[in-house]
Amino acid sequence: VRAGLLRYFAALLGPTDSNTDDRKAAYDVALYTTTPELRHRRPALYIVFSELVRHMWNRRALPVEDLIDVLTIPDNLHTLDIAADADDQGDFSNSIVRDRFSLAVDLLCCACFSLPEQTRESALRSIWRRVFLSDNWPEIHRNTTGNVPDCVLRSELLNTTLYRVLYSCWTTRKLAHPDWYLLPADAFSSSDLDYLVSTRLMPQFGPESANNSSIQWKPLSTTTALALTNDYADEDKHLQAAIDCGLDGYYSEILRLVAEQDSTPRLDDDDEVFASNDDESDDQMDTD
């Protein structure tokens, strides 16, 4: 995943000088992959994201929680025209971008037994909170309120990020355990704030890390720590606004659509083989 993201970031920046400063490259990536709205509304999270990208740019491994942040914080990721190399990694990098939220759930699921409970639960809430925030629920509410045909509601919901993530997790990744799917109201907990800022991020970004030569992080000031707390609170504020626009009901309807799509008979590869053999047999009988 890290290699695929780095390839995507490199393609995003285009040809660069080998002497390009890693911080500038990371900040450029952060700038290109976020909207002005996110940078204005959650500036501290934007700073954290850019520093995590710089950490990756320096070929240092990220803990699962940090990798999840890299996948879920940016709100302006799009597939790029990445030329395939000898290992055909171009499409793999784009697939990471397309499926980044469900991939984040996948990563957490794989690492869950090695993580403390608070770490696991906090990361899971962050993933689903950002999934819910990735769609414009006030606009969807406006488009589906009143005497609106069912086909309009269906079309709106099928085009949401939430639908794509739930469909991917349920049908492709087979994450059937209900604990991995959170309701909107469960995607934020005030108890996470102290953990996320004081326990998780401050030791990495704080001044004490600057004195440790093995940790190459930009110091996180007290002011930035407060701003980071405000940013997480802003995520919760917009989540509550989405819930007020009927997110709970839309979530239930999307789950129904996912179950409906999953129960639709699909022709798999074996069926195609059998069908092909049947056709050949029929042709042979006609010839005879």
PDB file of N, CA and C in Angstrom, residues 232-272:
ATOM      1  N   TYR A 232     -10.912  17.834  15.006  1.00  0.00           N
ATOM      2  CA  TYR A 232     -11.686  16.611  15.255  1.00  0.00           C
ATOM      3  C   TYR A 232     -13.116  16.965  15.677  1.00  0.00           C
ATOM      4  N   ALA A 233     -13.234  18.023  16.468  1.00  0.00           N
ATOM      5  CA  ALA A 233     -14.567  18.467  16.869  1.00  0.00           C
ATOM      6  C   ALA A 233     -15.356  18.968  15.658  1.00  0.00           C
ATOM      7  N   ASP A 234     -14.653  19.554  14.685  1.00  0.00           N
ATOM      8  CA  ASP A 234     -15.318  20.017  13.469  1.00  0.00           C
ATOM      9  C   ASP A 234     -15.832  18.826  12.654  1.00  0.00           C
ATOM     10  N   GLU A 235     -15.064  17.749  12.628  1.00  0.00           N
ATOM     11  CA  GLU A 235     -15.547  16.541  11.948  1.00  0.00           C
ATOM     12  C   GLU A 235     -16.847  16.065  12.591  1.00  0.00           C
ATOM     13  N   ASP A 236     -16.869  16.077  13.925  1.00  0.00           N
ATOM     14  CA  ASP A 236     -18.084  15.660  14.621  1.00  0.00           C
ATOM     15  C   ASP A 236     -19.240  16.612  14.330  1.00  0.00           C
ATOM     16  N   LYS A 237     -18.959  17.904  14.282  1.00  0.00           N
ATOM     17  CA  LYS A 237     -20.002  18.893  14.008  1.00  0.00           C
ATOM     18  C   LYS A 237     -20.652  18.633  12.653  1.00  0.00           C
ATOM     19  N   HIS A 238     -19.846  18.375  11.639  1.00  0.00           N
ATOM     20  CA  HIS A 238     -20.400  18.141  10.307  1.00  0.00           C
ATOM     21  C   HIS A 238     -21.051  16.762  10.202  1.00  0.00           C
ATOM     22  N   LEU A 239     -20.571  15.824  11.006  1.00  0.00           N
ATOM     23  CA  LEU A 239     -21.245  14.525  11.055  1.00  0.00           C
ATOM     24  C   LEU A 239     -22.644  14.692  11.638  1.00  0.00           C
ATOM     25  N   GLN A 240     -22.759  15.462  12.704  1.00  0.00           N
ATOM     26  CA  GLN A 240     -24.075  15.697  13.300  1.00  0.00           C
ATOM     27  C   GLN A 240     -24.998  16.427  12.331  1.00  0.00           C
ATOM     28  N   ALA A 241     -24.440  17.360  11.545  1.00  0.00           N
ATOM     29  CA  ALA A 241     -25.241  18.064  10.546  1.00  0.00           C
ATOM     30  C   ALA A 241     -25.753  17.097   9.491  1.00  0.00           C
ATOM     31  N   ALA A 242     -24.912  16.127   9.110  1.00  0.00           N
ATOM     32  CA  ALA A 242     -25.337  15.111   8.141  1.00  0.00           C
ATOM     33  C   ALA A 242     -26.451  14.238   8.714  1.00  0.00           C
ATOM     34  N   ILE A 243     -26.331  13.903   9.996  1.00  0.00           N
ATOM     35  CA  ILE A 243     -27.369  13.107  10.654  1.00  0.00           C
ATOM     36  C   ILE A 243     -28.680  13.887  10.678  1.00  0.00           C
ATOM     37  N   ASP A 244     -28.593  15.185  10.924  1.00  0.00           N
ATOM     38  CA  ASP A 244     -29.789  16.035  10.919  1.00  0.00           C
ATOM     39  C   ASP A 244     -30.433  16.087   9.536  1.00  0.00           C
ATOM     40  N   CYS A 245     -29.649  15.821   8.502  1.00  0.00           N
ATOM     41  CA  CYS A 245     -30.184  15.810   7.128  1.00  0.00           C
ATOM     42  C   CYS A 245     -30.693  14.432   6.716  1.00  0.00           C
ATOM     43  N   GLY A 246     -30.783  13.520   7.680  1.00  0.00           N
ATOM     44  CA  GLY A 246     -31.363  12.218   7.389  1.00  0.00           C
ATOM     45  C   GLY A 246     -30.372  11.122   7.066  1.00  0.00           C
ATOM     46  N   LEU A 247     -29.111  11.300   7.464  1.00  0.00           N
ATOM     47  CA  LEU A 247     -28.089  10.309   7.141  1.00  0.00           C
ATOM     48  C   LEU A 247     -28.453   8.911   7.643  1.00  0.00           C
ATOM     49  N   ASP A 248     -29.033   8.820   8.838  1.00  0.00           N
ATOM     50  CA  ASP A 248     -29.397   7.499   9.370  1.00  0.00           C
ATOM     51  C   ASP A 248     -30.326   6.754   8.413  1.00  0.00           C
ATOM     52  N   GLY A 249     -31.340   7.451   7.911  1.00  0.00           N
ATOM     53  CA  GLY A 249     -32.266   6.829   6.980  1.00  0.00           C
ATOM     54  C   GLY A 249     -31.609   6.463   5.665  1.00  0.00           C
ATOM     55  N   TYR A 250     -30.752   7.345   5.154  1.00  0.00           N
ATOM     56  CA  TYR A 250     -30.035   7.047   3.912  1.00  0.00           C
ATOM     57  C   TYR A 250     -29.113   5.846   4.100  1.00  0.00           C
ATOM     58  N   TYR A 251     -28.471   5.775   5.264  1.00  0.00           N
ATOM     59  CA  TYR A 251     -27.579   4.657   5.561  1.00  0.00           C
ATOM     60  C   TYR A 251     -28.346   3.337   5.503  1.00  0.00           C
ATOM     61  N   SER A 252     -29.515   3.302   6.114  1.00  0.00           N
ATOM     62  CA  SER A 252     -30.328   2.082   6.105  1.00  0.00           C
ATOM     63  C   SER A 252     -30.740   1.705   4.682  1.00  0.00           C
ATOM     64  N   GLU A 253     -31.119   2.708   3.889  1.00  0.00           N
ATOM     65  CA  GLU A 253     -31.525   2.444   2.509  1.00  0.00           C
ATOM     66  C   GLU A 253     -30.344   1.955   1.669  1.00  0.00           C
ATOM     67  N   ILE A 254     -29.170   2.518   1.902  1.00  0.00           N
ATOM     68  CA  ILE A 254     -27.981   2.071   1.165  1.00  0.00           C
ATOM     69  C   ILE A 254     -27.634   0.630   1.534  1.00  0.00           C
ATOM     70  N   LEU A 255     -27.773   0.287   2.805  1.00  0.00           N
ATOM     71  CA  LEU A 255     -27.548  -1.100   3.205  1.00  0.00           C
ATOM     72  C   LEU A 255     -28.513  -2.035   2.477  1.00  0.00           C
ATOM     73  N   ARG A 256     -29.748  -1.591   2.330  1.00  0.00           N
ATOM     74  CA  ARG A 256     -30.731  -2.396   1.610  1.00  0.00           C
ATOM     75  C   ARG A 256     -30.326  -2.558   0.147  1.00  0.00           C
ATOM     76  N   LEU A 257     -29.834  -1.475  -0.457  1.00  0.00           N
ATOM     77  CA  LEU A 257     -29.400  -1.539  -1.855  1.00  0.00           C
ATOM     78  C   LEU A 257     -28.194  -2.459  -2.015  1.00  0.00           C
ATOM     79  N   VAL A 258     -27.277  -2.409  -1.053  1.00  0.00           N
ATOM     80  CA  VAL A 258     -26.103  -3.295  -1.109  1.00  0.00           C
ATOM     81  C   VAL A 258     -26.539  -4.751  -1.019  1.00  0.00           C
ATOM     82  N   ALA A 259     -27.449  -5.047  -0.079  1.00  0.00           N
ATOM     83  CA  ALA A 259     -27.950  -6.423   0.056  1.00  0.00           C
ATOM     84  C   ALA A 259     -28.682  -6.855  -1.202  1.00  0.00           C
ATOM     85  N   GLU A 260     -29.418  -5.931  -1.791  1.00  0.00           N
ATOM     86  CA  GLU A 260     -30.157  -6.233  -3.024  1.00  0.00           C
ATOM     87  C   GLU A 260     -29.198  -6.553  -4.163  1.00  0.00           C
ATOM     88  N   GLN A 261     -28.154  -5.736  -4.303  1.00  0.00           N
ATOM     89  CA  GLN A 261     -27.176  -5.976  -5.354  1.00  0.00           C
ATOM     90  C   GLN A 261     -26.408  -7.262  -5.116  1.00  0.00           C
ATOM     91  N   ASP A 262     -26.108  -7.532  -3.851  1.00  0.00           N
ATOM     92  CA  ASP A 262     -25.342  -8.733  -3.527  1.00  0.00           C
ATOM     93  C   ASP A 262     -26.142 -10.003  -3.781  1.00  0.00           C
ATOM     94  N   SER A 263     -27.470  -9.923  -3.644  1.00  0.00           N
ATOM     95  CA  SER A 263     -28.307 -11.107  -3.842  1.00  0.00           C
ATOM     96  C   SER A 263     -28.686 -11.315  -5.297  1.00  0.00           C
ATOM     97  N   THR A 264     -28.342 -10.351  -6.168  1.00  0.00           N
ATOM     98  CA  THR A 264     -28.641 -10.496  -7.586  1.00  0.00           C
ATOM     99  C   THR A 264     -27.739 -11.555  -8.184  1.00  0.00           C
ATOM    100  N   PRO A 265     -28.305 -12.559  -8.837  1.00  0.00           N
ATOM    101  CA  PRO A 265     -27.468 -13.615  -9.432  1.00  0.00           C
ATOM    102  C   PRO A 265     -26.473 -13.030 -10.420  1.00  0.00           C
ATOM    103  N   ARG A 266     -25.201 -13.467 -10.284  1.00  0.00           N
ATOM    104  CA  ARG A 266     -24.170 -12.999 -11.191  1.00  0.00           C
ATOM    105  C   ARG A 266     -23.533 -14.191 -11.881  1.00  0.00           C
ATOM    106  N   LEU A 267     -23.167 -14.013 -13.129  1.00  0.00           N
ATOM    107  CA  LEU A 267     -22.519 -15.064 -13.879  1.00  0.00           C
ATOM    108  C   LEU A 267     -21.041 -15.037 -13.554  1.00  0.00           C
ATOM    109  N   ASP A 268     -20.558 -16.040 -12.832  1.00  0.00           N
ATOM    110  CA  ASP A 268     -19.139 -16.045 -12.509  1.00  0.00           C
ATOM    111  C   ASP A 268     -18.362 -16.788 -13.585  1.00  0.00           C
ATOM    112  N   ASP A 269     -17.068 -16.921 -13.371  1.00  0.00           N
ATOM    113  CA  ASP A 269     -16.207 -17.508 -14.394  1.00  0.00           C
ATOM    114  C   ASP A 269     -16.579 -18.945 -14.695  1.00  0.00           C
ATOM    115  N   ASP A 270     -16.906 -19.732 -13.629  1.00  0.00           N
ATOM    116  CA  ASP A 270     -17.268 -21.121 -13.853  1.00  0.00           C
ATOM    117  C   ASP A 270     -18.526 -21.218 -14.689  1.00  0.00           C
ATOM    118  N   ASP A 271     -19.518 -20.348 -14.383  1.00  0.00           N
ATOM    119  CA  ASP A 271     -20.748 -20.356 -15.147  1.00  0.00           C
ATOM    120  C   ASP A 271     -20.475 -20.061 -16.613  1.00  0.00           C
ATOM    121  N   GLU A 272     -19.535 -19.131 -16.857  1.00  0.00           N
ATOM    122  CA  GLU A 272     -19.210 -18.790 -18.226  1.00  0.00           C
ATOM    123  C   GLU A 272     -18.587 -19.981 -18.937  1.00  0.00           C
TER     124      GLU A 272
END
